[in-house]
Amino acid sequence: MSMISNPVGLETPGSVEARKRKFRAMMSTAGMLPVLLLLIVGFHLLSDGRFFTGQNISIVLQQASVNTVLAAGMTFVILTGGIDLSVGSILAAAAMAGLIISNVPELSNLWIFASLGAGLLFGMLNGFLISALKLPPFIVTLGSLTAVRGIARLLGNDTTIFNPEIPYAFIGNSSLPIIPGVFSLPWLAIIALLIIVLSWFILKRTVLGTHIYSVGGNEAAARLSGIKVPRIYLIVYGISGLFAGLGAVMLSTRLYAANGLQLGQAYELDAIAAVILGGTSFVGGIGSIWGTLIGALIIAVLSNGLVLIGVSDIWQYVIKGLVIIGAVALDRLRQRSSARS
Amino acid sequence: MTQPVLEMRNVSKTFGSVKALTNVQLTLYPGEVHALMGENGAGKSTLMKALSGAYRPDPGAEILIDGLPVDIVDPISSRQAGVSIIYQELALSPNLTVAQNIYLGREISRTGLLDKAAMVRSVEPVLQRLGASFTGETTVGTLTIANQQLVEIARAIHADSRILIMDEPTTALSSRETDGLFSMIRQLRSEGLAIVYISHRMNEVYELADRVSVLRDGTYVGTLERDQLSPDAIVRMMVGRELSSLYTKTNTGDKSDAPVVLDVNNISDGKHVKGCSLTLRAGEVVGLAGLVGAGRSELAQTIYGARSRTAGSMTLGGKPFAPTSPQQAIDRQLAYLTEDRRGDGLFLDMSCQDNINTGVLRPDARWGGVLNLAKARVRAIDAIQSLSVRVPSETFPVGGLSGGNQQKVLLSRWLQIKPKVLILDEPTRGVDIGAKSEIYKIIDSLAQSGVAILVISSELSEVIGIADRILVMREGLISGEVGGNTGIAPTQENIMAFATGVDLPAAA
């Protein structure tokens, strides 16, 4: 049944109905922003004003940065209706590869490319298995979650690799002063923001982005309209792997070390949680990168705020999990009520 | 006159600020097939959902069954009142058995354990009465669509329903299966069931209905008795004006001298298409008829490169044409409009603009892949206006439009690539009569501008009305051709003869 009241053609821009629709569209894009703001205000009050300070915000942004980058890659994948469980393991393997190269004197300046390249390689391998062999993404990436973790351990003979002189260490440890003495933006956060902007540009302003939404929205229709669907899968898993490689670069410069067993453990779960909090549909085709950014910030704000107000480590887990479920439930309710009116 | 089994009076339904129904009435007698007609969006489904308990009508509505007022608040109270509805999309669980489906939601259990044997025993008489070729233990997913419909009917009868609503039940059926369904409906009518039959197909309504009620824009227009039925009268009530002619065909002249655009030579897909040849000339509209399963869509998809071609060759514009993917066909300006626009045509969550521009994103893009949004918007607005798509804005998601408007959006996607060959698979399926006539006009003007068009359709009157000549397929082969200069008249009988292969018509 059509619900369109005017009989022919387009409505005049600026009419009441057009404005109403625009407002609703804006509300659904904003999504979880109210939850984020509520958390910030709540923690600020509960912590006697220690949360919303220049220094602490800078810490929160830094803590959110690696997960934001992983979640951005995950957004590409989930928009096609897939999932990438292997980002944490890929991050570990890419960090190992990078640190090994950084310890080779002649090549040490190129270590970043080793990390990025390793991430891209593993990601494309996932994409190849999914598109060429038509295996379910959950199964392929569940397999590589384990296998790539093993490779990460193999790369360092199951030890931690250190490099206190790692080139580009400023990435992980210094900040760009914005208001001197009050607020400075960590380079990690700047990278994360740039990745979000880049992802937005790819998703919303390029042919590739439209094709990603198309494949997620209706794979059969995408195929029949001439979109090379296997290529899209290869690209999104490649992007997810590449971003995991970038996450490896960010962590390596922060830690001056990498351990194949511990690094990036369970990172895929936080990345998926951020994407879900951001309102991206698990079925594919619906979602936005801004939502993912808000989702990643919610997770970081929760972790930081709970420590700040002195909640024990154990309860932090419980509360974080419940907030994720509760926030998404709230969002569903809100969408259902707006769809009905 | 007998007591009506159902009376609906003063039924209104408001969604937000939109009035979907305004004071609609409907009276149903036992033992009648009552057709409910109206364009898409006229309120047929909303009215039936008010009866089946899916929606609650606005206060003031009266629903009487056997003269007694009933309060239908949800699907359960509707079923208890004796109403069953069979939706277009069947509501069966494919992995369960027939008996389990019939008992869905009211399973027989002994202390919590399912009593499968008892369920199977009790559905068996109903299945026998309907002449079903399957048993209560058959898994529903293994049945044909027609047999799955039979399961739905069995469910209704088993629940002692006295009012059966069928929403476009023949959409997915072949004509033989349709005949079977019709004799089933007549049998149920003779047993005293009241049947509400919703369909867009005039000939079905003509064949079955005892009375026809027409809705338009959410209001009740009137009811026609059997002896008042005529296509003209119904269409007039549905659209509220005279429709001079449903079909548009400007140039009926001989086109056998026009240049050949597409030449298909003995192609196969190794499965459903077994060596088909055809020729399309510029400005020609060629119909492709045949029963469901004859391989028409498969032939089209093989030409389009969406299915792999195992044998044969093609030329397009005089040059060899061997697409291995749809993209290659699109690059050569050959487009295929799918028969299932929601399933594999449109991106329902995406805007009209994105859907219209799907095929031209890459050629329009700048700097190796950056969208040209300004151009995309101009294309979308031009397309919406030139095909008069009813949509509030080019950014409106296409899933919210009516069938006819969705089809126009999908059609305009392919017009963007300036096609030389256009293959339209069931272009008016599930589209209301007003939009149908507009689509025929579009096809006609495209042909006049020199596009070669192949129209696949199961509605024989449609292909006869708009095509220059008609190819007929049977079991993967082109079994005949009518119209044009074949010397065989393009009649429904001749097409059906080629389609079924029973008795071939004598060449006139």
mmCIF file of C-alpha atoms in Angstrom, chain A residues 28-200:
data_model
loop_
_atom_site.group_PDB
_atom_site.id
_atom_site.type_symbol
_atom_site.label_atom_id
_atom_site.label_comp_id
_atom_site.label_asym_id
_atom_site.label_seq_id
_atom_site.Cartn_x
_atom_site.Cartn_y
_atom_site.Cartn_z
ATOM 1 C CA SER A 28 18.075 7.720 12.573
ATOM 2 C CA THR A 29 21.593 8.749 11.535
ATOM 3 C CA ALA A 30 22.241 10.294 14.933
ATOM 4 C CA GLY A 31 21.221 6.936 16.385
ATOM 5 C CA MET A 32 23.251 6.315 19.499
ATOM 6 C CA LEU A 33 24.578 9.849 19.901
ATOM 7 C CA PRO A 34 22.153 10.580 22.779
ATOM 8 C CA VAL A 35 23.411 7.459 24.603
ATOM 9 C CA LEU A 36 27.015 8.624 24.190
ATOM 10 C CA LEU A 37 26.211 12.104 25.490
ATOM 11 C CA LEU A 38 24.242 10.639 28.399
ATOM 12 C CA LEU A 39 27.202 8.439 29.353
ATOM 13 C CA ILE A 40 29.606 11.378 29.184
ATOM 14 C CA VAL A 41 27.394 13.576 31.364
ATOM 15 C CA GLY A 42 26.708 10.676 33.758
ATOM 16 C CA PHE A 43 30.372 9.798 34.239
ATOM 17 C CA HIS A 44 31.293 13.451 34.600
ATOM 18 C CA LEU A 45 28.824 13.867 37.448
ATOM 19 C CA LEU A 46 29.632 10.541 39.117
ATOM 20 C CA SER A 47 33.379 11.211 38.999
ATOM 21 C CA ASP A 48 33.083 14.695 40.546
ATOM 22 C CA GLY A 49 34.079 16.405 37.333
ATOM 23 C CA ARG A 50 37.124 14.301 36.546
ATOM 24 C CA PHE A 51 35.756 12.791 33.334
ATOM 25 C CA PHE A 52 35.252 15.706 30.980
ATOM 26 C CA THR A 53 38.700 17.292 31.251
ATOM 27 C CA GLY A 54 41.106 17.967 28.427
ATOM 28 C CA GLN A 55 43.529 15.355 29.670
ATOM 29 C CA ASN A 56 40.987 12.613 30.207
ATOM 30 C CA ILE A 57 39.224 13.185 26.887
ATOM 31 C CA SER A 58 42.569 12.890 25.184
ATOM 32 C CA ILE A 59 43.075 9.549 26.975
ATOM 33 C CA VAL A 60 39.610 8.313 25.968
ATOM 34 C CA LEU A 61 40.246 9.209 22.331
ATOM 35 C CA GLN A 62 43.547 7.388 22.426
ATOM 36 C CA GLN A 63 41.937 4.325 23.985
ATOM 37 C CA ALA A 64 39.205 4.377 21.337
ATOM 38 C CA SER A 65 41.573 4.752 18.399
ATOM 39 C CA VAL A 66 42.637 1.165 17.589
ATOM 40 C CA ASN A 67 39.121 -0.171 18.049
ATOM 41 C CA THR A 68 37.757 2.631 15.852
ATOM 42 C CA VAL A 69 40.085 1.630 13.036
ATOM 43 C CA LEU A 70 39.201 -2.075 13.354
ATOM 44 C CA ALA A 71 35.492 -1.219 13.580
ATOM 45 C CA ALA A 72 35.730 0.915 10.433
ATOM 46 C CA GLY A 73 37.026 -2.111 8.525
ATOM 47 C CA MET A 74 34.354 -4.248 10.164
ATOM 48 C CA THR A 75 31.702 -1.774 8.959
ATOM 49 C CA PHE A 76 32.679 -2.432 5.333
ATOM 50 C CA VAL A 77 32.364 -6.170 5.918
ATOM 51 C CA ILE A 78 29.086 -6.078 7.847
ATOM 52 C CA LEU A 79 27.549 -3.734 5.248
ATOM 53 C CA THR A 80 27.905 -6.578 2.743
ATOM 54 C CA GLY A 81 26.124 -8.897 5.177
ATOM 55 C CA GLY A 82 29.364 -10.606 6.255
ATOM 56 C CA ILE A 83 31.469 -10.726 9.413
ATOM 57 C CA ASP A 84 35.209 -10.716 10.069
ATOM 58 C CA LEU A 85 36.157 -12.599 13.229
ATOM 59 C CA SER A 86 39.845 -12.643 12.398
ATOM 60 C CA VAL A 87 40.802 -8.962 12.835
ATOM 61 C CA GLY A 88 42.382 -9.484 16.264
ATOM 62 C CA SER A 89 44.558 -12.327 15.006
ATOM 63 C CA ILE A 90 45.468 -10.439 11.830
ATOM 64 C CA LEU A 91 46.452 -7.468 13.966
ATOM 65 C CA ALA A 92 48.776 -9.715 15.992
ATOM 66 C CA ALA A 93 50.380 -11.304 12.927
ATOM 67 C CA ALA A 94 50.780 -7.922 11.221
ATOM 68 C CA ALA A 95 52.409 -6.468 14.351
ATOM 69 C CA MET A 96 54.826 -9.411 14.513
ATOM 70 C CA ALA A 97 55.729 -8.980 10.843
ATOM 71 C CA GLY A 98 56.275 -5.258 11.376
ATOM 72 C CA LEU A 99 58.488 -5.667 14.431
ATOM 73 C CA ILE A 100 60.592 -8.348 12.761
ATOM 74 C CA ILE A 101 61.260 -6.039 9.805
ATOM 75 C CA SER A 102 61.930 -3.093 12.121
ATOM 76 C CA ASN A 103 64.752 -5.085 13.688
ATOM 77 C CA VAL A 104 66.433 -5.617 10.306
ATOM 78 C CA PRO A 105 68.778 -2.593 10.107
ATOM 79 C CA GLU A 106 68.550 -2.009 6.343
ATOM 80 C CA LEU A 107 64.770 -2.356 6.258
ATOM 81 C CA SER A 108 63.753 -0.935 9.584
ATOM 82 C CA ASN A 109 62.155 2.185 8.121
ATOM 83 C CA LEU A 110 59.874 0.039 5.986
ATOM 84 C CA TRP A 111 58.340 -1.883 8.868
ATOM 85 C CA ILE A 112 55.013 -0.030 8.541
ATOM 86 C CA PHE A 113 54.590 -1.452 5.055
ATOM 87 C CA ALA A 114 55.285 -4.935 6.378
ATOM 88 C CA SER A 115 52.446 -4.559 8.876
ATOM 89 C CA LEU A 116 50.020 -3.045 6.386
ATOM 90 C CA GLY A 117 51.000 -5.597 3.742
ATOM 91 C CA ALA A 118 50.563 -8.550 6.087
ATOM 92 C CA GLY A 119 47.136 -7.251 7.137
ATOM 93 C CA LEU A 120 46.054 -6.736 3.543
ATOM 94 C CA LEU A 121 47.327 -10.173 2.547
ATOM 95 C CA PHE A 122 45.436 -12.038 5.273
ATOM 96 C CA GLY A 123 42.314 -9.971 4.620
ATOM 97 C CA MET A 124 42.378 -10.695 0.909
ATOM 98 C CA LEU A 125 42.924 -14.364 1.674
ATOM 99 C CA ASN A 126 39.676 -14.286 3.678
ATOM 100 C CA GLY A 127 37.995 -12.473 0.808
ATOM 101 C CA PHE A 128 39.288 -14.981 -1.714
ATOM 102 C CA LEU A 129 37.988 -17.970 0.245
ATOM 103 C CA ILE A 130 34.608 -16.284 0.688
ATOM 104 C CA SER A 131 34.142 -15.088 -2.895
ATOM 105 C CA ALA A 132 35.830 -17.807 -4.927
ATOM 106 C CA LEU A 133 34.927 -20.866 -2.875
ATOM 107 C CA LYS A 134 31.604 -19.376 -1.736
ATOM 108 C CA LEU A 135 32.200 -20.328 1.887
ATOM 109 C CA PRO A 136 30.224 -18.553 4.634
ATOM 110 C CA PRO A 137 32.171 -15.555 6.049
ATOM 111 C CA PHE A 138 31.532 -16.678 9.626
ATOM 112 C CA ILE A 139 33.237 -20.010 9.006
ATOM 113 C CA VAL A 140 36.149 -18.673 6.947
ATOM 114 C CA THR A 141 37.021 -15.957 9.430
ATOM 115 C CA LEU A 142 36.453 -18.277 12.399
ATOM 116 C CA GLY A 143 39.058 -20.522 10.810
ATOM 117 C CA SER A 144 41.487 -17.690 10.170
ATOM 118 C CA LEU A 145 40.895 -16.381 13.701
ATOM 119 C CA THR A 146 42.651 -19.528 14.876
ATOM 120 C CA ALA A 147 45.064 -20.129 12.003
ATOM 121 C CA VAL A 148 46.395 -16.561 11.793
ATOM 122 C CA ARG A 149 46.813 -16.494 15.572
ATOM 123 C CA GLY A 150 49.034 -19.533 15.131
ATOM 124 C CA ILE A 151 51.002 -17.787 12.397
ATOM 125 C CA ALA A 152 51.477 -14.765 14.679
ATOM 126 C CA ARG A 153 53.013 -17.038 17.317
ATOM 127 C CA LEU A 154 55.165 -18.832 14.728
ATOM 128 C CA LEU A 155 56.531 -15.524 13.432
ATOM 129 C CA GLY A 156 58.154 -14.732 16.778
ATOM 130 C CA ASN A 157 58.899 -18.312 17.830
ATOM 131 C CA ASP A 158 56.219 -17.738 20.473
ATOM 132 C CA THR A 159 58.163 -14.965 22.175
ATOM 133 C CA THR A 160 57.715 -11.225 22.524
ATOM 134 C CA ILE A 161 59.693 -9.137 20.022
ATOM 135 C CA PHE A 162 60.947 -5.783 21.259
ATOM 136 C CA ASN A 163 62.300 -2.774 19.451
ATOM 137 C CA PRO A 164 62.830 0.240 21.740
ATOM 138 C CA GLU A 165 64.164 2.141 18.704
ATOM 139 C CA ILE A 166 61.186 1.443 16.451
ATOM 140 C CA PRO A 167 60.924 4.137 13.748
ATOM 141 C CA TYR A 168 57.870 6.424 13.777
ATOM 142 C CA ALA A 169 57.387 5.826 17.508
ATOM 143 C CA PHE A 170 55.839 9.304 17.748
ATOM 144 C CA ILE A 171 52.615 7.836 16.290
ATOM 145 C CA GLY A 172 51.845 5.971 19.449
ATOM 146 C CA ASN A 173 53.208 8.366 22.012
ATOM 147 C CA SER A 174 52.832 11.995 21.094
ATOM 148 C CA SER A 175 50.044 14.399 20.518
ATOM 149 C CA LEU A 176 49.242 17.424 18.449
ATOM 150 C CA PRO A 177 48.594 20.356 20.790
ATOM 151 C CA ILE A 178 45.234 21.952 20.032
ATOM 152 C CA ILE A 179 44.924 24.337 22.986
ATOM 153 C CA PRO A 180 48.419 24.398 24.547
ATOM 154 C CA GLY A 181 48.373 23.143 28.109
ATOM 155 C CA VAL A 182 44.670 22.245 28.035
ATOM 156 C CA PHE A 183 43.948 19.841 25.233
ATOM 157 C CA SER A 184 46.065 17.988 22.745
ATOM 158 C CA LEU A 185 44.979 15.404 20.201
ATOM 159 C CA PRO A 186 46.959 12.124 20.224
ATOM 160 C CA TRP A 187 48.274 11.082 16.815
ATOM 161 C CA LEU A 188 46.502 7.742 17.303
ATOM 162 C CA ALA A 189 43.177 9.556 17.533
ATOM 163 C CA ILE A 190 44.012 11.661 14.490
ATOM 164 C CA ILE A 191 44.716 8.505 12.481
ATOM 165 C CA ALA A 192 41.438 6.976 13.654
ATOM 166 C CA LEU A 193 39.523 10.095 12.643
ATOM 167 C CA LEU A 194 41.211 10.189 9.251
ATOM 168 C CA ILE A 195 40.253 6.544 8.735
ATOM 169 C CA ILE A 196 36.644 7.358 9.586
ATOM 170 C CA VAL A 197 36.622 10.258 7.120
ATOM 171 C CA LEU A 198 38.285 8.110 4.461
ATOM 172 C CA SER A 199 35.740 5.341 5.050
ATOM 173 C CA TRP A 200 32.883 7.810 4.830
#
